[in-house]
CSV table of C-alpha atoms and ligand atoms in Angstrom, one decimal:
chain,number,residue,atom,x,y,z
A,1,UNK,CA,39.8,16.9,28.8
A,2,UNK,CA,40.2,14.3,26.1
A,3,UNK,CA,37.1,14.0,23.9
A,4,UNK,CA,35.3,10.6,24.1
A,5,UNK,CA,34.9,9.0,20.7
A,6,UNK,CA,32.4,6.2,20.1
A,7,UNK,CA,34.0,3.2,18.4
A,8,UNK,CA,32.8,3.0,14.8
A,9,UNK,CA,32.0,-0.6,13.9
A,10,UNK,CA,31.3,-1.9,10.4
A,11,UNK,CA,27.7,-2.7,9.6
A,12,UNK,CA,27.4,-6.5,9.7
A,13,UNK,CA,27.7,-8.1,6.2
A,14,UNK,CA,25.7,-11.2,5.3
A,15,UNK,CA,28.2,-13.5,3.5
A,16,UNK,CA,27.4,-14.3,-0.1
A,17,UNK,CA,28.8,-15.7,-3.3
A,18,UNK,CA,31.4,-13.9,-5.4
A,19,UNK,CA,29.9,-11.3,-7.8
A,20,UNK,CA,26.2,-12.1,-7.2
A,21,UNK,CA,26.3,-11.8,-3.4
A,22,UNK,CA,23.0,-12.8,-1.9
A,23,UNK,CA,20.9,-12.5,-5.0
A,24,UNK,CA,19.9,-16.1,-5.3
A,25,UNK,CA,18.8,-16.3,-1.6
A,26,UNK,CA,16.8,-13.1,-2.1
A,27,UNK,CA,15.2,-14.0,-5.3
A,28,UNK,CA,14.2,-17.5,-4.3
A,29,UNK,CA,12.1,-16.3,-1.4
A,30,UNK,CA,12.7,-12.7,-0.2
A,31,UNK,CA,10.3,-13.1,2.8
A,32,UNK,CA,11.9,-16.2,4.2
A,33,UNK,CA,15.4,-14.8,3.5
A,34,UNK,CA,14.7,-11.6,5.4
A,35,UNK,CA,13.3,-13.5,8.4
A,36,UNK,CA,16.5,-15.6,8.5
A,37,UNK,CA,18.4,-12.3,8.5
A,38,UNK,CA,16.2,-11.1,11.4
A,39,UNK,CA,17.0,-14.3,13.4
A,40,UNK,CA,20.7,-14.0,12.7
A,41,UNK,CA,21.4,-10.3,12.9
A,42,UNK,CA,18.4,-9.1,15.0
A,43,UNK,CA,20.7,-8.2,18.0
A,44,UNK,CA,22.9,-6.1,15.7
A,45,UNK,CA,19.8,-4.3,14.4
A,46,UNK,CA,20.8,-4.1,10.7
A,47,UNK,CA,22.6,-6.1,8.1
A,48,UNK,CA,24.2,-5.4,4.7
A,49,UNK,CA,23.2,-7.6,1.8
A,50,UNK,CA,24.0,-7.6,-1.9
A,51,UNK,CA,21.2,-8.1,-4.4
A,52,UNK,CA,22.2,-7.9,-8.1
A,53,UNK,CA,25.1,-5.6,-8.2
A,54,UNK,CA,23.8,-3.3,-5.4
A,55,UNK,CA,24.7,-3.4,-1.8
A,56,UNK,CA,22.0,-2.2,0.6
A,57,UNK,CA,21.4,-2.1,4.3
A,58,UNK,CA,18.3,-3.8,5.7
A,59,UNK,CA,17.1,-2.1,8.9
A,60,UNK,CA,15.7,-4.8,11.2
A,61,UNK,CA,14.3,-2.9,14.1
A,62,UNK,CA,11.7,-0.1,14.7
A,63,UNK,CA,14.2,2.4,16.2
A,64,UNK,CA,16.5,2.5,13.2
A,65,UNK,CA,13.5,2.4,10.9
A,66,UNK,CA,12.2,5.5,12.6
A,67,UNK,CA,15.5,7.3,12.3
A,68,UNK,CA,15.4,6.7,8.5
A,69,UNK,CA,11.9,7.6,7.7
A,70,UNK,CA,11.0,10.1,10.3
A,71,UNK,CA,13.8,11.6,12.6
A,72,UNK,CA,16.4,12.0,9.9
A,73,UNK,CA,14.1,11.7,6.8
A,74,UNK,CA,15.7,14.7,5.0
A,75,UNK,CA,18.8,12.6,4.7
A,76,UNK,CA,17.1,10.0,2.6
A,77,UNK,CA,15.8,10.2,-1.0
A,78,UNK,CA,13.8,7.7,-3.1
A,79,UNK,CA,16.7,6.0,-4.7
A,80,UNK,CA,17.1,4.2,-8.0
A,81,UNK,CA,14.3,1.6,-7.7
A,82,UNK,CA,11.8,4.5,-8.1
A,83,UNK,CA,13.1,5.2,-11.6
A,84,UNK,CA,10.9,2.7,-13.3
A,85,UNK,CA,7.8,3.8,-11.4
A,86,UNK,CA,8.6,7.4,-12.4
A,87,UNK,CA,8.3,6.4,-16.0
A,88,UNK,CA,4.6,5.8,-15.7
A,89,UNK,CA,3.6,7.7,-12.6
A,90,UNK,CA,5.5,10.8,-13.7
A,91,UNK,CA,6.4,13.2,-10.9
A,92,UNK,CA,3.5,12.4,-8.5
A,93,UNK,CA,3.5,12.1,-4.7
A,94,UNK,CA,4.9,8.6,-4.6
A,95,UNK,CA,7.9,9.3,-6.8
A,96,UNK,CA,8.8,13.0,-6.4
A,97,UNK,CA,11.3,14.4,-3.9
A,98,UNK,CA,12.4,17.6,-2.1
A,99,UNK,CA,10.6,20.9,-2.4
A,100,UNK,CA,8.5,19.7,-5.4
A,101,UNK,CA,7.1,16.8,-3.3
A,102,UNK,CA,6.5,19.0,-0.3
A,103,UNK,CA,4.4,21.4,-2.3
A,104,UNK,CA,2.4,18.6,-3.9
A,105,UNK,CA,1.8,17.0,-0.5
A,106,UNK,CA,0.6,20.4,0.9
A,107,UNK,CA,-1.8,20.7,-2.0
A,108,UNK,CA,-3.2,17.2,-1.9
A,109,UNK,CA,-3.4,16.7,1.9
A,110,UNK,CA,-6.7,18.6,2.5
A,111,UNK,CA,-8.5,16.3,0.0
A,112,UNK,CA,-7.8,13.4,2.5
A,113,UNK,CA,-9.1,15.2,5.6
A,114,UNK,CA,-11.8,13.6,7.7
A,115,UNK,CA,-14.8,15.6,6.4
A,116,UNK,CA,-13.8,15.0,2.8
A,117,UNK,CA,-13.4,11.3,3.5
A,118,UNK,CA,-16.9,11.2,4.9
A,119,UNK,CA,-18.1,12.2,1.4
A,120,UNK,CA,-16.0,9.6,-0.3
A,121,UNK,CA,-17.2,7.0,2.2
A,122,UNK,CA,-20.8,7.3,0.8
A,123,UNK,CA,-19.4,6.3,-2.7
A,124,UNK,CA,-17.6,3.4,-1.0
A,125,UNK,CA,-20.7,2.2,0.7
A,126,UNK,CA,-22.8,2.5,-2.5
A,127,UNK,CA,-20.3,0.4,-4.3
A,128,UNK,CA,-20.1,-2.2,-1.4
A,129,UNK,CA,-23.8,-2.7,-1.6
A,130,UNK,CA,-23.9,-3.2,-5.4
A,131,UNK,CA,-20.9,-5.5,-5.1
A,132,UNK,CA,-22.7,-7.7,-2.6
A,133,UNK,CA,-25.7,-7.8,-4.8
A,134,UNK,CA,-23.6,-9.0,-7.7
A,135,UNK,CA,-21.9,-11.6,-5.5
A,136,UNK,CA,-25.4,-12.9,-4.6
A,137,UNK,CA,-25.6,-14.3,-8.2
A,138,UNK,CA,-22.1,-15.9,-8.3
A,139,UNK,CA,-22.3,-17.3,-4.7
A,140,UNK,CA,-25.0,-19.8,-5.6
A,141,UNK,CA,-22.8,-21.4,-8.2
A,142,UNK,CA,-20.0,-22.6,-5.9
A,143,UNK,CA,-16.9,-21.0,-4.3
A,144,UNK,CA,-16.3,-17.4,-5.3
A,145,UNK,CA,-12.9,-16.3,-6.6
A,146,UNK,CA,-12.2,-13.7,-3.9
A,147,UNK,CA,-9.0,-12.3,-5.6
A,148,UNK,CA,-11.1,-11.4,-8.7
A,149,UNK,CA,-14.0,-10.1,-6.7
A,150,UNK,CA,-11.9,-7.7,-4.5
A,151,UNK,CA,-10.0,-6.4,-7.6
A,152,UNK,CA,-13.3,-5.7,-9.3
A,153,UNK,CA,-14.9,-3.7,-6.5
A,154,UNK,CA,-11.7,-1.8,-5.5
A,155,UNK,CA,-11.3,-0.8,-9.2
A,156,UNK,CA,-14.8,0.6,-9.2
A,157,UNK,CA,-14.2,2.4,-5.9
A,158,UNK,CA,-10.9,4.0,-6.9
A,159,UNK,CA,-12.2,5.1,-10.3
A,160,UNK,CA,-15.4,6.6,-8.8
A,161,UNK,CA,-13.7,8.4,-5.9
A,162,UNK,CA,-11.0,9.8,-8.1
A,163,UNK,CA,-13.1,10.8,-11.1
A,164,UNK,CA,-16.6,9.9,-10.0
A,165,UNK,CA,-18.7,12.7,-11.4
A,166,UNK,CA,-17.5,12.2,-14.9
A,167,UNK,CA,-19.6,10.6,-17.5
A,168,UNK,CA,-20.3,6.8,-17.1
A,169,UNK,CA,-18.7,6.0,-20.5
A,170,UNK,CA,-15.7,8.0,-19.9
A,171,UNK,CA,-15.3,6.3,-16.5
A,172,UNK,CA,-15.5,2.9,-18.0
A,173,UNK,CA,-12.9,3.6,-20.7
A,174,UNK,CA,-10.6,5.3,-18.2
A,175,UNK,CA,-10.9,2.5,-15.6
A,176,UNK,CA,-9.9,-0.1,-18.3
A,177,UNK,CA,-7.1,2.0,-19.6
A,178,UNK,CA,-5.6,2.7,-16.1
A,179,UNK,CA,-5.9,-1.0,-15.2
A,180,UNK,CA,-4.2,-1.9,-18.4
A,181,UNK,CA,-1.4,0.6,-17.8
A,182,UNK,CA,-0.9,-0.9,-14.4
A,183,UNK,CA,-0.7,-4.3,-15.8
A,184,UNK,CA,1.8,-3.4,-18.4
A,185,UNK,CA,3.9,-1.4,-15.9
A,186,UNK,CA,3.9,-4.4,-13.5
A,187,UNK,CA,5.3,-6.6,-16.3
A,188,UNK,CA,7.9,-3.9,-17.0
A,189,UNK,CA,9.0,-3.7,-13.4
A,190,UNK,CA,9.5,-7.5,-13.0
A,191,UNK,CA,11.2,-7.9,-16.3
A,192,UNK,CA,15.0,-8.0,-15.5
A,193,UNK,CA,16.0,-7.1,-19.1
A,194,UNK,CA,14.5,-3.8,-20.0
A,195,UNK,CA,15.5,-1.6,-22.9
A,196,UNK,CA,15.0,2.1,-23.0
A,197,UNK,CA,11.4,3.3,-23.7
A,198,UNK,CA,12.2,4.3,-27.4
A,199,UNK,CA,13.3,0.8,-28.4
A,200,UNK,CA,10.2,-0.8,-29.9
A,201,UNK,CA,10.1,-4.1,-27.9
A,202,UNK,CA,6.7,-5.6,-27.4
A,203,UNK,CA,6.7,-4.5,-23.7
A,204,UNK,CA,7.7,-1.0,-24.6
A,205,UNK,CA,5.1,-0.7,-27.4
A,206,UNK,CA,2.4,-1.9,-25.0
A,207,UNK,CA,3.6,0.5,-22.3
A,208,UNK,CA,3.7,3.5,-24.7
A,209,UNK,CA,0.3,2.7,-26.1
A,210,UNK,CA,-1.2,2.3,-22.6
A,211,UNK,CA,0.3,5.6,-21.5
A,212,UNK,CA,-1.0,7.5,-24.5
A,213,UNK,CA,-4.5,6.1,-24.0
A,214,UNK,CA,-4.5,7.1,-20.3
A,215,UNK,CA,-3.2,10.6,-21.0
A,216,UNK,CA,-5.7,11.3,-23.7
A,217,UNK,CA,-8.6,10.3,-21.5
A,218,UNK,CA,-7.3,12.1,-18.4
A,219,UNK,CA,-6.4,15.3,-20.2
A,220,UNK,CA,-9.9,15.3,-21.9
A,221,UNK,CA,-11.6,15.0,-18.5
A,222,UNK,CA,-9.4,17.8,-17.0
A,223,UNK,CA,-10.1,20.1,-19.9
A,224,UNK,CA,-13.9,19.7,-19.6
A,225,UNK,CA,-13.7,20.2,-15.8
A,226,UNK,CA,-11.7,23.4,-16.2
A,227,UNK,CA,-14.5,24.8,-18.3
A,228,UNK,CA,-17.0,24.8,-15.5
A,229,UNK,CA,-17.0,26.4,-12.0
A,230,UNK,CA,-19.3,23.7,-10.7
A,231,UNK,CA,-17.9,21.8,-7.7
A,232,UNK,CA,-18.2,18.0,-7.5
A,233,UNK,CA,-17.5,15.4,-4.8
A,234,UNK,CA,-14.5,13.6,-6.2
A,235,UNK,CA,-10.7,13.8,-5.6
A,236,UNK,CA,-10.0,15.2,-9.1
A,237,UNK,CA,-12.3,18.2,-8.2
A,238,UNK,CA,-10.5,18.7,-4.8
A,239,UNK,CA,-7.1,18.7,-6.5
A,240,UNK,CA,-8.2,20.9,-9.4
A,241,UNK,CA,-9.3,23.6,-6.9
A,242,UNK,CA,-6.5,23.1,-4.4
A,243,UNK,CA,-4.5,26.4,-3.9
A,244,UNK,CA,-1.1,26.4,-2.3
A,245,UNK,CA,-1.4,28.7,0.8
A,246,UNK,CA,2.3,29.7,0.6
A,247,UNK,CA,2.5,30.6,-3.1
A,248,UNK,CA,-1.1,30.9,-4.3
A,249,UNK,CA,-0.4,28.4,-7.1
A,250,UNK,CA,-2.6,25.6,-8.4
A,251,UNK,CA,-1.6,22.3,-10.1
A,252,UNK,CA,-0.9,22.3,-13.8
A,253,UNK,CA,-2.7,19.7,-16.1
A,254,UNK,CA,0.5,17.7,-16.2
A,255,UNK,CA,0.8,17.6,-12.4
A,256,UNK,CA,-2.9,16.7,-12.1
A,257,UNK,CA,-2.4,13.8,-14.5
A,258,UNK,CA,0.6,12.5,-12.5
A,259,UNK,CA,-1.2,12.7,-9.2
A,260,UNK,CA,-4.3,11.0,-10.5
A,261,UNK,CA,-2.4,8.1,-12.0
A,262,UNK,CA,-0.3,7.9,-8.8
A,263,UNK,CA,-3.4,7.8,-6.6
A,264,UNK,CA,-5.0,5.2,-8.8
A,265,UNK,CA,-1.9,3.0,-8.8
A,266,UNK,CA,-1.1,3.4,-5.1
A,267,UNK,CA,-4.7,2.9,-4.1
A,268,UNK,CA,-5.9,0.0,-6.2
A,269,UNK,CA,-3.9,-3.1,-5.9
A,270,UNK,CA,-2.9,-2.5,-2.3
A,271,UNK,CA,-6.5,-2.4,-1.1
A,272,UNK,CA,-7.6,-5.2,-3.3
A,273,UNK,CA,-4.9,-7.6,-2.0
A,274,UNK,CA,-5.4,-6.6,1.6
A,275,UNK,CA,-9.1,-7.2,1.3
A,276,UNK,CA,-8.4,-10.7,-0.2
A,277,UNK,CA,-6.0,-11.6,2.6
A,278,UNK,CA,-8.5,-10.4,5.2
A,279,UNK,CA,-11.3,-12.5,3.8
A,280,UNK,CA,-8.9,-15.5,3.6
A,281,UNK,CA,-7.9,-15.1,7.3
A,282,UNK,CA,-11.6,-14.8,8.3
A,283,UNK,CA,-12.6,-17.9,6.4
A,284,UNK,CA,-9.8,-19.8,8.2
A,285,UNK,CA,-10.8,-18.5,11.7
A,286,UNK,CA,-14.5,-19.0,12.4
A,287,UNK,CA,-14.2,-17.7,16.0
A,288,UNK,CA,-12.9,-14.3,14.8
A,289,UNK,CA,-15.5,-14.2,12.0
A,290,UNK,CA,-18.3,-14.9,14.6
A,291,UNK,CA,-17.1,-12.0,16.8
A,292,UNK,CA,-16.8,-9.5,13.9
A,293,UNK,CA,-20.3,-10.5,12.6
A,294,UNK,CA,-21.7,-10.0,16.1
A,295,UNK,CA,-20.2,-6.5,16.2
A,296,UNK,CA,-21.6,-5.6,12.8
A,297,UNK,CA,-25.1,-6.9,13.7
A,298,UNK,CA,-25.0,-5.0,17.1
A,299,UNK,CA,-24.0,-1.8,15.2
A,300,UNK,CA,-26.4,-2.0,12.3
A,301,UNK,CA,-29.4,-3.7,13.8
A,302,UNK,CA,-32.0,-4.0,11.1
A,303,UNK,CA,-30.3,-1.5,8.8
A,304,UNK,CA,-28.6,-2.8,5.6
A,305,UNK,CA,-26.7,0.4,4.9
A,306,UNK,CA,-23.9,1.5,7.3
A,307,UNK,CA,-23.0,5.1,7.8
A,308,UNK,CA,-19.4,6.4,7.8
A,309,UNK,CA,-19.8,6.9,11.6
A,310,UNK,CA,-20.9,3.2,12.0
A,311,UNK,CA,-17.7,2.1,10.3
A,312,UNK,CA,-15.6,4.1,12.7
A,313,UNK,CA,-17.5,2.8,15.7
A,314,UNK,CA,-16.5,-0.9,15.4
A,315,UNK,CA,-13.2,-1.5,17.3
A,316,UNK,CA,-13.1,-5.2,16.7
A,317,UNK,CA,-13.4,-4.7,12.9
A,318,UNK,CA,-10.5,-2.3,13.0
A,319,UNK,CA,-8.4,-4.8,15.0
A,320,UNK,CA,-9.1,-7.5,12.4
A,321,UNK,CA,-8.1,-5.2,9.5
A,322,UNK,CA,-4.9,-4.2,11.4
A,323,UNK,CA,-3.9,-7.8,12.2
A,324,UNK,CA,-4.4,-8.7,8.5
A,325,UNK,CA,-2.2,-5.8,7.4
A,326,UNK,CA,0.4,-7.0,10.0
A,327,UNK,CA,0.6,-10.5,8.6
A,328,UNK,CA,0.4,-9.5,5.0
A,329,UNK,CA,1.5,-5.9,4.5
A,330,UNK,CA,0.9,-5.1,0.8
A,331,UNK,CA,3.8,-2.7,0.8
A,332,UNK,CA,6.2,-5.3,2.2
A,333,UNK,CA,9.4,-3.4,1.4
A,334,UNK,CA,10.4,0.2,0.9
A,335,UNK,CA,13.7,1.6,-0.3
A,336,UNK,CA,15.7,4.7,0.3
A,337,UNK,CA,19.1,6.2,-0.6
A,338,UNK,CA,21.1,8.1,1.9
A,339,UNK,CA,22.1,11.6,0.7
A,340,UNK,CA,24.7,12.2,3.4
A,341,UNK,CA,26.3,9.9,6.1
A,342,UNK,CA,24.2,8.9,9.1
A,343,UNK,CA,25.1,7.4,12.5
A,344,UNK,CA,23.2,4.6,14.2
A,345,UNK,CA,24.8,3.8,17.6
A,346,UNK,CA,28.2,2.6,16.7
A,347,UNK,CA,27.4,2.1,13.0
A,348,UNK,CA,28.1,4.6,10.4
A,349,UNK,CA,26.1,4.6,7.2
A,350,UNK,CA,28.0,6.3,4.3
A,351,UNK,CA,26.4,8.8,2.0
A,352,UNK,CA,24.9,7.3,-1.2
A,353,UNK,CA,24.0,4.0,0.5
A,354,UNK,CA,20.9,2.0,-0.3
A,355,UNK,CA,18.6,1.3,2.6
A,356,UNK,CA,15.7,-1.2,2.9
A,357,UNK,CA,12.9,-0.9,5.3
A,358,UNK,CA,10.6,-3.9,5.5
A,359,UNK,CA,7.2,-3.7,7.1
A,360,UNK,CA,7.1,-7.5,6.6
A,361,UNK,CA,10.2,-8.1,8.8
A,362,UNK,CA,9.1,-5.6,11.5
A,363,UNK,CA,5.6,-7.2,11.6
A,364,UNK,CA,7.1,-10.7,12.2
A,365,UNK,CA,9.6,-9.9,14.9
A,366,UNK,CA,8.9,-12.1,17.9
A,367,UNK,CA,10.2,-9.4,20.2
A,368,UNK,CA,7.3,-7.1,19.3
A,369,UNK,CA,4.8,-9.8,18.2
A,370,UNK,CA,5.0,-13.1,20.3
A,371,UNK,CA,4.2,-16.1,18.2
A,372,UNK,CA,4.3,-13.8,15.1
A,373,UNK,CA,2.6,-16.2,12.6
A,374,UNK,CA,-0.6,-16.5,14.7
A,375,UNK,CA,-3.6,-14.5,13.6
A,376,UNK,CA,-4.8,-12.7,16.7
A,377,UNK,CA,-6.6,-9.4,16.3
A,378,UNK,CA,-6.5,-8.8,20.0
A,379,UNK,CA,-2.9,-7.8,19.7
A,380,UNK,CA,-4.4,-4.5,18.7
A,381,UNK,CA,-6.3,-4.0,21.9
A,382,UNK,CA,-5.3,-0.6,23.3
A,383,UNK,CA,-3.3,-1.9,26.3
A,384,UNK,CA,-1.3,-4.3,24.1
A,385,UNK,CA,-0.7,-1.6,21.5
A,386,UNK,CA,0.7,0.8,24.1
A,387,UNK,CA,3.4,-1.7,25.1
A,388,UNK,CA,4.9,-1.8,21.5
A,389,UNK,CA,7.2,0.6,19.7
A,390,UNK,CA,5.0,2.7,17.3
A,391,UNK,CA,7.2,1.7,14.4
A,392,UNK,CA,6.8,-2.1,15.0
A,393,UNK,CA,3.6,-1.7,12.9
A,394,UNK,CA,4.1,0.1,9.6
A,395,UNK,CA,1.7,-1.0,6.9
A,396,UNK,CA,1.4,2.6,5.7
A,397,UNK,CA,5.0,3.7,6.3
A,398,UNK,CA,5.7,6.6,8.6
A,399,UNK,CA,7.1,10.1,8.9
A,400,UNK,CA,6.3,12.8,6.4
A,401,UNK,CA,5.9,10.3,3.6
A,402,UNK,CA,3.2,8.3,5.4
A,403,UNK,CA,0.7,6.9,3.0
A,404,UNK,CA,-1.7,9.8,2.2
A,405,UNK,CA,-4.5,7.3,1.5
A,406,UNK,CA,-4.2,5.4,4.8
A,407,UNK,CA,-7.6,6.5,6.2
A,408,UNK,CA,-9.2,6.1,2.8
A,409,UNK,CA,-8.0,2.5,2.6
A,410,UNK,CA,-9.1,1.7,6.1
A,411,UNK,CA,-12.5,3.2,5.5
A,412,UNK,CA,-12.8,1.3,2.2
A,413,UNK,CA,-11.9,-2.1,3.8
A,414,UNK,CA,-14.3,-1.4,6.7
A,415,UNK,CA,-17.1,-0.6,4.3
A,416,UNK,CA,-16.6,-3.7,2.2
A,417,UNK,CA,-16.3,-6.0,5.1
A,418,UNK,CA,-19.3,-4.6,7.0
A,419,UNK,CA,-21.6,-4.9,4.0
A,420,UNK,CA,-20.3,-8.3,2.9
A,421,UNK,CA,-20.3,-9.9,6.3
A,422,UNK,CA,-23.7,-8.5,7.2
A,423,UNK,CA,-25.1,-10.5,4.3
A,424,UNK,CA,-22.8,-13.6,4.0
A,425,UNK,CA,-21.1,-16.2,6.1
A,426,UNK,CA,-17.7,-17.4,4.9
A,427,UNK,CA,-16.9,-21.1,4.5
A,428,UNK,CA,-13.4,-22.2,3.6
A,429,UNK,CA,-12.7,-24.4,0.6
A,430,UNK,CA,-11.1,-27.5,2.2
A,431,UNK,CA,-7.4,-28.1,1.6
A,432,UNK,CA,-6.9,-24.8,-0.2
A,433,UNK,CA,-3.2,-23.9,0.1
A,434,UNK,CA,-2.4,-20.2,-0.2
A,435,UNK,CA,1.1,-18.9,-0.2
A,436,UNK,CA,2.6,-15.5,-0.6
A,437,UNK,CA,4.0,-13.9,-3.8
A,438,UNK,CA,6.0,-10.8,-3.1
A,439,UNK,CA,5.9,-8.7,-6.3
A,440,UNK,CA,5.4,-4.9,-6.1
A,441,UNK,CA,2.7,-5.7,-3.5
A,442,UNK,CA,2.5,-8.8,-1.4
A,443,UNK,CA,0.0,-10.9,-3.2
A,444,UNK,CA,-1.5,-14.4,-2.7
A,445,UNK,CA,0.2,-16.7,-5.2
A,446,UNK,CA,-2.9,-18.8,-5.8
A,447,UNK,CA,-6.5,-17.5,-6.3
A,448,UNK,CA,-8.3,-17.3,-3.0
A,449,UNK,CA,-11.6,-19.1,-3.2
A,450,UNK,CA,-14.3,-19.0,-0.5
A,451,UNK,CA,-17.9,-20.2,-0.2
A,452,UNK,CA,-20.3,-17.3,0.5
A,453,UNK,CA,-23.4,-18.6,2.2
B,501,HEM,C1,-4.1,-1.1,2.2
B,501,HEM,C2,-3.8,-0.2,1.3
B,501,HEM,C3,-2.6,0.6,1.3
B,501,HEM,C4,-1.3,0.4,1.7
B,501,HEM,C5,-0.9,-0.9,2.5
B,501,HEM,C6,-0.5,1.5,1.4
B,501,HEM,C7,0.9,1.6,1.8
B,501,HEM,C8,1.7,2.7,1.5
B,501,HEM,C9,3.0,2.9,2.0
B,501,HEM,C10,3.8,1.9,2.9
B,501,HEM,C11,3.5,4.1,1.6
B,501,HEM,C12,4.8,4.7,1.8
B,501,HEM,C13,5.9,4.3,0.8
B,501,HEM,C14,7.2,4.9,1.1
B,501,HEM,O1,7.4,5.6,2.1
B,501,HEM,O2,8.2,4.5,0.4
B,501,HEM,C15,2.4,4.7,0.8
B,501,HEM,C16,2.5,5.9,0.1
B,501,HEM,C17,1.5,6.4,-0.6
B,501,HEM,N1,0.2,5.9,-0.8
B,501,HEM,FE1,-0.5,4.2,0.1
B,501,HEM,N2,-1.2,2.4,0.7
B,501,HEM,C18,-2.5,1.9,0.6
B,501,HEM,C19,-3.6,2.6,0.0
B,501,HEM,C20,-3.5,3.8,-0.6
B,501,HEM,C21,-4.6,4.5,-1.2
B,501,HEM,C22,-6.1,4.0,-1.1
B,501,HEM,C23,-4.2,5.6,-1.7
B,501,HEM,C24,-4.9,6.7,-2.5
B,501,HEM,C25,-6.1,6.8,-2.6
B,501,HEM,C26,-2.7,5.7,-1.5
B,501,HEM,C27,-1.9,6.6,-1.9
B,501,HEM,C28,-0.5,6.7,-1.6
B,501,HEM,C29,0.4,7.8,-2.0
B,501,HEM,C30,0.0,9.0,-2.9
B,501,HEM,C31,1.6,7.6,-1.4
B,501,HEM,C32,2.8,8.5,-1.5
B,501,HEM,C33,2.8,9.5,-0.4
B,501,HEM,C34,4.0,10.4,-0.3
B,501,HEM,O3,5.1,10.0,-0.5
B,501,HEM,O4,3.7,11.6,-0.1
B,501,HEM,N3,-2.4,4.5,-0.8
B,501,HEM,N4,1.3,3.8,0.8
């Protein structure tokens, strides 16, 4: 019998200019560009684009996305765009690959289990309460700059949950040094003309100085922790004592440093921006705000301090957080590089091809999300969620490289929202126009300001 061969079709190519391809369209407004691509090529499920001198395939639908990041994930590596991140994160969970990554993930995973998170939740709740007390002072003076306020509290939370039981002075210095390293690294990532690290450009000098400062402080803390057997309730402690069940090994100082800087970087700005977007949406939608406040009041009654269980017991709060992560996913794009060829229906992806996965595109597809720009938390009611493909909603990625901090981030946002909204009402500043700015994370371009009353 003659073998049946599927016809191999070329992956659709979006036409562009000679040499630069689609670079201008992409750089001008990547979000709008990708949504146009979804409109035009949605039925074909993927499209090839050229940005800079690189050609890459944008996956437009949940099924193909799932094949890349879950079903056939071993065929996809991190790709070139992770090289810059690797310079300052080292070989931590976000940037490492293969067996090294697998071992680190095994070691770190238990630190994020439910019981451990319940301990960290207490720190989050403490910080939420002091944050709201601090806001009390600024609230009487006019609209509050929410972007600054959420950056401030998430910085304190990430520093305390990672290194919490260190000395207060050490924490303060470290938190400043890490925030500075992140700032310097952000500049480096968006600067198109970058010279190797040893060339003493102002950017490189700032980068090397910030790295040295962070390393000094972290290595100092690790050393003093290694000298005692006493256990503490922070992530550094959990990683210091983690033992690989397969090999009996522990992490070296170098690995611990890379993981701590990675967790700080991956966990700070993402949570700060999604908190800011959520508050912005709530200030614009009084009917949703009223419902969430009613849920908080019914759960807490007279109590001012929620427990970790309270936070988990508020389904509407969780829908609001999800809907905000759908509209404004902080990790709006993720990249991969195929190691070998792969087959998607009739399309063949060659080895060594760049692949883009965009939570932003998946979250704005009218097939999964009717009227996709509308803020409607009830899309996450259980019956509606069951009707959708699981990969239509990917704020934390998926497959084995799913965000390790997803439950941490949700708990943090729930703690901050509960304590804040239990105390304040939100009133929008009239005529405030907020647009998106897709950098490494999807930020608001303007400062979000809200009256807290
Ligand atoms: C709203 C907040 C957050 C969002 C939207 C977010 C999103 C993501 C996404 C999409 C990925 C997958 C990247 C990829 O596959 O290429 C990821 C990975 C990661 N995230 Fe998060 N994240 C958040 C908060 C956090 C927090 C709080 C932490 C730590 C405390 C964290 C630590 C990490 C780490 C270590 C990875 C790499 C995991 C691995 O590859 O094994 N994230 N995050």
